[in-house]
mmCIF file of C-alpha atoms in Angstrom:
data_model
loop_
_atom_site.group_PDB
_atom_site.id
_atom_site.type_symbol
_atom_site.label_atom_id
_atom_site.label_comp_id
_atom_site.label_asym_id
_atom_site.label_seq_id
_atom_site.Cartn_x
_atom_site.Cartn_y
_atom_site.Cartn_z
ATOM 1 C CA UNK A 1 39.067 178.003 34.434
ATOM 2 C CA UNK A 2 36.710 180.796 32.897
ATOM 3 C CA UNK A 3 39.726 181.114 30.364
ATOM 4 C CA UNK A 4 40.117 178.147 28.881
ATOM 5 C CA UNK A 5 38.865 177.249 25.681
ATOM 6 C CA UNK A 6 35.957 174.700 25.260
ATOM 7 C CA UNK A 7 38.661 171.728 24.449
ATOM 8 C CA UNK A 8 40.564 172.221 27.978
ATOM 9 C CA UNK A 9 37.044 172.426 30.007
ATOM 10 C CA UNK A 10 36.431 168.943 28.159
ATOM 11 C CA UNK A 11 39.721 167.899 29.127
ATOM 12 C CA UNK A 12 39.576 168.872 32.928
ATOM 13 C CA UNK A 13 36.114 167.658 33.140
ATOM 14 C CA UNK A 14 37.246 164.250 31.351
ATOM 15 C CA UNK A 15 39.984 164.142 34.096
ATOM 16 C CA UNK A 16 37.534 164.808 36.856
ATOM 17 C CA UNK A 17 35.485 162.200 36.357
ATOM 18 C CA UNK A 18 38.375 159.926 35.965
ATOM 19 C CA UNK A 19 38.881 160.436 39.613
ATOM 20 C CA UNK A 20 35.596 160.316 40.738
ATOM 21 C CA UNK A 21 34.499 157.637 39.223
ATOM 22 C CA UNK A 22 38.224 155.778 40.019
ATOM 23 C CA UNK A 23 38.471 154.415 36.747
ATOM 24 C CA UNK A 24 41.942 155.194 36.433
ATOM 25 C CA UNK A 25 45.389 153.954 38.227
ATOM 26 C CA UNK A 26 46.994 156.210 41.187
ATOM 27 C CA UNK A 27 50.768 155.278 41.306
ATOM 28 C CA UNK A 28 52.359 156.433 44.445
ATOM 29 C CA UNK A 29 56.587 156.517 43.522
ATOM 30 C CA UNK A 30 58.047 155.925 47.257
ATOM 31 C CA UNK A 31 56.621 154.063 50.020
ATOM 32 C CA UNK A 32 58.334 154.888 52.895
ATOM 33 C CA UNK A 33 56.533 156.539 55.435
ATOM 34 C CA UNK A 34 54.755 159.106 53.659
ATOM 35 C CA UNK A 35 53.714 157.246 50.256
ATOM 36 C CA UNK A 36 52.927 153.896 51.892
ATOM 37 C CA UNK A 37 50.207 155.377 54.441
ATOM 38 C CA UNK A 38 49.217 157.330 51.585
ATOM 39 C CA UNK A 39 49.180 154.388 48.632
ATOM 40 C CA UNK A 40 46.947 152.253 51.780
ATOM 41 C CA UNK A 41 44.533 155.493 52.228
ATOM 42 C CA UNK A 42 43.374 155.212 48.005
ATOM 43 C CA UNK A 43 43.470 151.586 48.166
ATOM 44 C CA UNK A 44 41.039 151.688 51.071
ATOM 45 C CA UNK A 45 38.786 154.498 49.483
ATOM 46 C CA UNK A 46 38.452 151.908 46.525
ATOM 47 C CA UNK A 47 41.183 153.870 44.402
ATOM 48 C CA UNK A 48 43.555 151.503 41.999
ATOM 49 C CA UNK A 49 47.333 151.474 43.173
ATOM 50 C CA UNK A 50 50.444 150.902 41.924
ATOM 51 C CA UNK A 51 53.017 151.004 44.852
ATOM 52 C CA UNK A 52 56.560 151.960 43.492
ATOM 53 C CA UNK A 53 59.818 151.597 45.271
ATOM 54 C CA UNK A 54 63.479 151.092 44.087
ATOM 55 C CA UNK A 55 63.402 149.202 47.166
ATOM 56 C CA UNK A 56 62.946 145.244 46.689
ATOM 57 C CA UNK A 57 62.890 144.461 50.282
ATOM 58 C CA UNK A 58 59.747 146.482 50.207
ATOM 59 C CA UNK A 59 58.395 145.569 47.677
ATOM 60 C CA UNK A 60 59.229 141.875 48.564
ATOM 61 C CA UNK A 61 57.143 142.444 51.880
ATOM 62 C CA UNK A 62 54.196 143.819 50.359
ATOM 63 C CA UNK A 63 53.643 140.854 48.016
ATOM 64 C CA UNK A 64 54.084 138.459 51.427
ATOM 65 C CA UNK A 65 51.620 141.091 53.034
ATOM 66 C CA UNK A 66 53.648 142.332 55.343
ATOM 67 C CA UNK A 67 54.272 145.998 56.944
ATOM 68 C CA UNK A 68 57.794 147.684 57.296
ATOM 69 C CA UNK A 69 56.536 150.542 59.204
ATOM 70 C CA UNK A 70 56.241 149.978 62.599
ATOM 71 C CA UNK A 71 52.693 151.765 62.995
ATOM 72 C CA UNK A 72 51.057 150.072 59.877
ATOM 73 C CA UNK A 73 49.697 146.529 60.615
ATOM 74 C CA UNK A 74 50.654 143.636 58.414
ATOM 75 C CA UNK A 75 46.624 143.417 58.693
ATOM 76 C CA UNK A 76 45.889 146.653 56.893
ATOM 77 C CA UNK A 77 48.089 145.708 54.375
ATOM 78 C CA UNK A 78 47.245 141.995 53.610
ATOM 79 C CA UNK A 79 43.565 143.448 53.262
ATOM 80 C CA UNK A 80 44.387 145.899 50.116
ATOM 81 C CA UNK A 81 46.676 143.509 48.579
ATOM 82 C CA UNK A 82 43.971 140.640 49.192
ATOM 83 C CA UNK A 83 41.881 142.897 47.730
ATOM 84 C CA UNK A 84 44.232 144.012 44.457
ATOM 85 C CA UNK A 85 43.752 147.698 45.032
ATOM 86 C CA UNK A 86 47.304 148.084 46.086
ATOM 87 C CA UNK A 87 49.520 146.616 43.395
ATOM 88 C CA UNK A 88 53.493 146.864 44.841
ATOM 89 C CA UNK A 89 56.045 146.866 41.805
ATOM 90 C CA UNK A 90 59.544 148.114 41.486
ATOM 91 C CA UNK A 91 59.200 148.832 37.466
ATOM 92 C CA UNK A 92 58.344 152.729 36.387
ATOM 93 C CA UNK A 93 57.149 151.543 33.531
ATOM 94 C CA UNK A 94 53.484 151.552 35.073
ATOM 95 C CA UNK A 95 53.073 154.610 35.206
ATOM 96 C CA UNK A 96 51.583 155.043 32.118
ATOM 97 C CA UNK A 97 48.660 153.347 32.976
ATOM 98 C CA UNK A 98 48.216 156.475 35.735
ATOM 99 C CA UNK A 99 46.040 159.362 35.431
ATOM 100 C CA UNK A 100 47.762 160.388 38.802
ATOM 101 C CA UNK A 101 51.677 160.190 39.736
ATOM 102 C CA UNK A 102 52.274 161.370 43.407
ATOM 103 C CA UNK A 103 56.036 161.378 44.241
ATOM 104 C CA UNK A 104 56.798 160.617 48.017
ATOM 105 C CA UNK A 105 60.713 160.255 47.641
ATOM 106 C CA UNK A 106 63.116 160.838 50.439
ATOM 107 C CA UNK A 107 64.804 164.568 50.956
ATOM 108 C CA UNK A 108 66.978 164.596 53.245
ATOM 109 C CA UNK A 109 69.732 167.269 54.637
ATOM 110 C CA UNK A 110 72.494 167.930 53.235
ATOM 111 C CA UNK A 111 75.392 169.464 54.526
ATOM 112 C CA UNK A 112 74.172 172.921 54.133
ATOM 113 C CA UNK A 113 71.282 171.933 56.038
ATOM 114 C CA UNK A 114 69.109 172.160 52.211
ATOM 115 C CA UNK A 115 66.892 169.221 51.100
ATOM 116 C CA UNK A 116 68.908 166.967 48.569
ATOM 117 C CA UNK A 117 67.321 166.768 45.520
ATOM 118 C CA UNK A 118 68.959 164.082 43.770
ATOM 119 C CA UNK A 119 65.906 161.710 44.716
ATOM 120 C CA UNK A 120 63.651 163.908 42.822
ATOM 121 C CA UNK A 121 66.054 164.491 40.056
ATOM 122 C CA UNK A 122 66.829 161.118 39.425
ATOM 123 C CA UNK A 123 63.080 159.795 40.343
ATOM 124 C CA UNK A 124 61.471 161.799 37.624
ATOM 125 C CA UNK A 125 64.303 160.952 35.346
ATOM 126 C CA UNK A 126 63.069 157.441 35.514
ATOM 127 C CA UNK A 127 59.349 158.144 35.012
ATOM 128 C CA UNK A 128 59.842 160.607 32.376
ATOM 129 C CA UNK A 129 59.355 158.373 29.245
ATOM 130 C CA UNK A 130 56.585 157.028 30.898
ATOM 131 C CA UNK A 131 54.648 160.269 30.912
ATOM 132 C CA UNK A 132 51.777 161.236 28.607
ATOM 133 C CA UNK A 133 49.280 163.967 28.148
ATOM 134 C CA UNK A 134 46.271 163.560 30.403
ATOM 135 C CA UNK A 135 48.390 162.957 33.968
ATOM 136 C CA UNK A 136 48.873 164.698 37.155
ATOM 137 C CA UNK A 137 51.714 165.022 38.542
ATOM 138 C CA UNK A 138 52.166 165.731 42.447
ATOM 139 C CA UNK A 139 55.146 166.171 44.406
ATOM 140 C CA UNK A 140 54.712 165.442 48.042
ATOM 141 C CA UNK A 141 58.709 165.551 49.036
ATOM 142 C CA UNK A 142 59.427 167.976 51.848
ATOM 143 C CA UNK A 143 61.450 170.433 49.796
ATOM 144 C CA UNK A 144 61.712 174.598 49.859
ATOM 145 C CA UNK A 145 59.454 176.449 47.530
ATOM 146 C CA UNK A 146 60.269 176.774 43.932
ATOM 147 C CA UNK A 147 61.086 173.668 43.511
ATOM 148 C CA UNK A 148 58.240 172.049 41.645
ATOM 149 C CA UNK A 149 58.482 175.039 38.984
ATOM 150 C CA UNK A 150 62.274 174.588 39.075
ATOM 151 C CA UNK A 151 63.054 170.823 39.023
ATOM 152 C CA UNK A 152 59.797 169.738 37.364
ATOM 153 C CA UNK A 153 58.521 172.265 35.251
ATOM 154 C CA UNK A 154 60.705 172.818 33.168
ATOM 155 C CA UNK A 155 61.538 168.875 31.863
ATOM 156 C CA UNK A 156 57.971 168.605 31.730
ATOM 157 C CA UNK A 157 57.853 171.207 28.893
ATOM 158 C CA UNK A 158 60.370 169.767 27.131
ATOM 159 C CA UNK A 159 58.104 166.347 26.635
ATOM 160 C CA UNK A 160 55.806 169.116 24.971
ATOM 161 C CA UNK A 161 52.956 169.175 27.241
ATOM 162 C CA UNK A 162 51.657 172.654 28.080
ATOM 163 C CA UNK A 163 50.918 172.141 31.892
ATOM 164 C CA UNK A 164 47.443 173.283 32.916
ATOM 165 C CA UNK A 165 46.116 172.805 29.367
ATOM 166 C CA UNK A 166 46.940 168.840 28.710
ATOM 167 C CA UNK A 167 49.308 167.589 31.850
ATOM 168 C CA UNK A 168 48.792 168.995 35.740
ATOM 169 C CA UNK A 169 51.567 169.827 38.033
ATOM 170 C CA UNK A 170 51.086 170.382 41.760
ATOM 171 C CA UNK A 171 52.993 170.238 44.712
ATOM 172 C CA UNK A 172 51.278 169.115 47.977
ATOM 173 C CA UNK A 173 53.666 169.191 51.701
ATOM 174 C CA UNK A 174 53.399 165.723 53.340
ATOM 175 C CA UNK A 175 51.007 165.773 56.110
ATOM 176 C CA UNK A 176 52.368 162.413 57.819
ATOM 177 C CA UNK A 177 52.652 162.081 61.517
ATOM 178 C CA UNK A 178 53.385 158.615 62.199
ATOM 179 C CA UNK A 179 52.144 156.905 64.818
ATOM 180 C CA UNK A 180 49.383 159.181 65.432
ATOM 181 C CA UNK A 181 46.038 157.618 66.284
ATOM 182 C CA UNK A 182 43.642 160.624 66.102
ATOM 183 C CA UNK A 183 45.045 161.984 62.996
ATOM 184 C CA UNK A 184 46.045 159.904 59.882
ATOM 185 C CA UNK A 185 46.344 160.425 56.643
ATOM 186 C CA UNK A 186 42.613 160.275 55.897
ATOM 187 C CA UNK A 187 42.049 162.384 58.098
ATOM 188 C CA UNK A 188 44.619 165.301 57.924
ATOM 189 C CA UNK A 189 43.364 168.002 55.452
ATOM 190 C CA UNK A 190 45.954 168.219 52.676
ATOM 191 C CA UNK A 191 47.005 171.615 50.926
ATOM 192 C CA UNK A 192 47.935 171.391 46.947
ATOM 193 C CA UNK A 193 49.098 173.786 44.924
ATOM 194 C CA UNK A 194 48.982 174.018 41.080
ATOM 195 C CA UNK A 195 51.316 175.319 38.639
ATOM 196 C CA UNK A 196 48.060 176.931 36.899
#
């Protein structure tokens, strides 16, 4: 931080306040049992969320304010979309209203017993014209190390933003454990780590 010239501290700080003062959009991309606790947690906090899934049956839910997840009540839900903190939508396009993208897309297995990345891949292929200088971007897919640098990194550059200067890139491990009432997701510390 003691590096950067006086335009990026007015940049970082500009961002900062963004979040603290929530004046800005959160979109969480995936809302399965990761991103939808998590998407619920900002709402809650007073954040501004736009809920994104591919899937309509989801979605569809949501707008009847209902839960999909066995341990998140239809209750908890009706209250943040009552309240229009939690906006569910299937179109990327909204993301560049965000000052924060968090992507909680699915990794599973494959046959090598590696996380698939073809959710990533072809997740940030659809938000990628949607980008624009000023946003965060935070991968919270269970995935091996390397893979924010590797997958992400490098198609960021390529929109011209120099990451750390005027676009952030972090990864942060899911810290879900469904189901469990002494620790949820507000209450589970979370580790992030930036590209810079």
């Amino acid at each position: 931080y003691k590096l950067m010239d006086i335009n990026n501290k007015k940049f970082i700080n500009n961002f900062r306040n963004n979040i603290r003062n929530k004046e800005k959009l959160i979109a969480i991309v995936g809302l399965g049992y990761v991103g939808l606790p998590l998407a619920l947690t900002f709402a809650e906090n007073n954040f501004s969320v736009i809920g994104i899934d591919i899937d309509q049956k989801k979605i569809s839910k949501l707008i009847k304010k209902e839960s999909y997840l066995t341990h998140i009540s239809g209750e908890r839900v009706s209250k943040v979309i009552d309240s229009k903190k939690l906006i569910p939508t299937s179109e990327f396009s909204s993301i560049k209203n965000c000052i924060a993208i968090i992507l909680c897309v699915p990794t599973p297995l494959n046959k090598n017993r590696e996380p698939d990345l073809s959710y990533i891949k072809t997740t940030f292929y659809s938000i990628k014209s949607f980008l624009k200088k000023g946003q965060l971007l935070s991968l919270e897919s269970t995935t091996y190390p390397g893979t924010t640098e590797e997958v992400l990194m490098s198609q960021i550059k390529t929109l011209g933003f120099e990451i750390g200067t005027d676009f952030f890139l972090v990864y942060s491990p899911e810290r879900e454990d469904p189901g469990n009432k002494n620790y949820t997701t507000s209450s589970i510390p979370k580790v992030i780590g930036g590209i810079t």
